[in-house]
């Protein structure tokens, strides 16, 4: 990994401190968290519950602002950006896959997938064409006019992946994308994430508890008490106790 | 995004129906209650509507249109001589007992019109001619009065019905015959029973014993003379009280007889209070129901708005989406509610009970209230969405 030039770094955090509340109730979620992911990589963040995975992911996504440290995503420093600039940054460069899918139940599958494009201000017809194209890729052609709730969990997560990728973001952020799915469906979903996001200009960060999908990772960063304990290339190198 | 906002709103038919029902119900309640209230209150100045004079002149002590204090007949000459008066006609109003053919007594409102000009005569007659009042012992009664004073008959099926009085029927006032020569259409009054029109001179006989029968004088200004300015002059010259006949009770014109009557009843009777509490209750329930339904709609969508926010939608876009939803729902609910109120009101007007007057002000005030409620709910929603940390969308 050290052979890669600095230029190929997609995500880098240095010395991130993040606490919630203060005084008696102060909770330290991250302390001096250093994390790196390269272009073209799929990196997983693993660790025990409460170790700060979601918090770190939120910092990388620019939805949480840390108290200390630097965040750099595709050459753009996020620390120091205002809310509006962060919002614009997310709109342009980020795709999200959530654990609970977060599809809007009153909109059709197609409309759900169009949302990121419409947020960017794309024309209705352009957004529709692009959404159809990506729904085809995730194998949901023919279901685009139905409601998300009429689909199975796996199908809903495929819609979510289509929505996360429709605007071709540089960074794809997934928090527990398979935890609401059974084993086989989870594997299919990860396969799809990997296939669709493999590109030298893209980086995927996946937070997960699900050891069954570790094999899809290029590297795995293991967290403990708000910091990255170590990074391994192969799941078999992880301590069994942390799985 | 606005199309999406609307699709979000219309996407769930059941929830939309609930939301619209809540908004429509409250709009209905608000419009209905206030319209009935103002309907009843507008009955207080019925005389102003029915008599249709430009200017009314009364005793200085008179406070409202249903309160007649007799004037001297010579006052008529004094008013006629005021600069700017084209003509002035006498008007008598009083409550008297009428004896029906079956021997029963009914309280009626007797109105005496100037036989030369018929100033103050009803606008429409459904039977007969106004000129026939010049014949001896003749009267014109209003449709509702004809019904009230009608003769009860028992039909073959045992049901009792009332046969309304018609042209040619007679009754007695003060032992004097009153023969009906016409039936007129006039607005109902808050006080008083059937309207019985006769000539001013004949009221002296019908109200035996009354020395002075001049209740009001109806004045027409000369062309180009401002009514309100003429009122000032009449008051200055005669010491009497002069009123304009505009029925805009919202206008703060102190000259308006209708307005003064309306507010006199407002201040001096329990009606506004008893009905006012019903109206206030309607408003309160309406605001609570529509606010609650819309707010729960916003809450339900909160997590999706949080997701949209995480995906990079600015608060401006989200605020506008919420406002589009709120105002669309508000307008639809308002339309339904006020439509229903109108339909119910129409049905009521047919029956004449209770009265229903939807002033344009009620329409606009209801619209403003419903939209205000939608706006407040939307603003609360906007504040809620702006407070949710975009990061929370990651937490199931
Ligand atoms: N908004 C918040 N307010 C207060 N404390 C918070 C908040 N978010 C996170 N925390 C705390 O920060 C710590 C890290 O939380 P985080 O959600 O990042 O953990 P996690 O590794 O994602 O856990 P899990 O595997 O259960 O999802 C926890 O102790 C949590 O209670
Ligand atoms: Mg988590």
Coordinates of C-alpha atoms and ligand atoms in Angstrom, one line a residue, chain A residues 20 27 29 48-55 209, chain B residues 395, ligand 1:
Chain A
X20 CA -20.9 14.6 22.2
X27 CA -19.0 11.1 25.5
X29 CA -16.8 9.1 20.2
X48 CA -17.4 -3.4 18.5
X49 CA -20.6 -1.5 19.0
X50 CA -20.1 2.0 20.1
X51 CA -16.5 2.2 19.0
X52 CA -17.2 5.2 16.7
X53 CA -17.7 3.7 13.3
X54 CA -20.8 5.6 12.4
X55 CA -19.4 8.7 13.8
X209 CA -20.6 -5.8 11.7
Chain B
X395 CA -28.9 5.7 13.0
Ligands
LIG1 N1 -25.5 12.2 18.7 C1 -24.9 11.6 19.7 N2 -25.1 12.1 21.0 C2 -24.4 11.6 22.0 N3 -23.6 10.5 21.9 C3 -23.4 10.0 20.7 C4 -24.1 10.5 19.5 N4 -23.7 9.8 18.5 C5 -22.9 8.8 18.9 N5 -22.7 8.9 20.3 C6 -21.8 8.1 21.1 O1 -20.6 8.0 20.4 C7 -20.1 6.7 20.6 C8 -19.8 6.2 19.2 O2 -21.0 6.0 18.5 P1 -21.2 5.4 17.1 O3 -22.6 5.4 16.7 O4 -20.2 6.0 16.2 O5 -20.7 3.9 17.3 P2 -20.8 2.6 16.2 O6 -19.4 2.1 16.2 O7 -21.4 3.1 15.0 O8 -21.7 1.6 17.0 P3 -22.7 0.6 16.4 O9 -21.9 -0.5 15.9 O10 -23.6 0.2 17.5 O11 -23.5 1.3 15.3 C9 -21.1 5.9 21.3 O12 -20.7 5.8 22.7 C10 -22.4 6.7 21.2 O13 -23.2 6.5 22.3

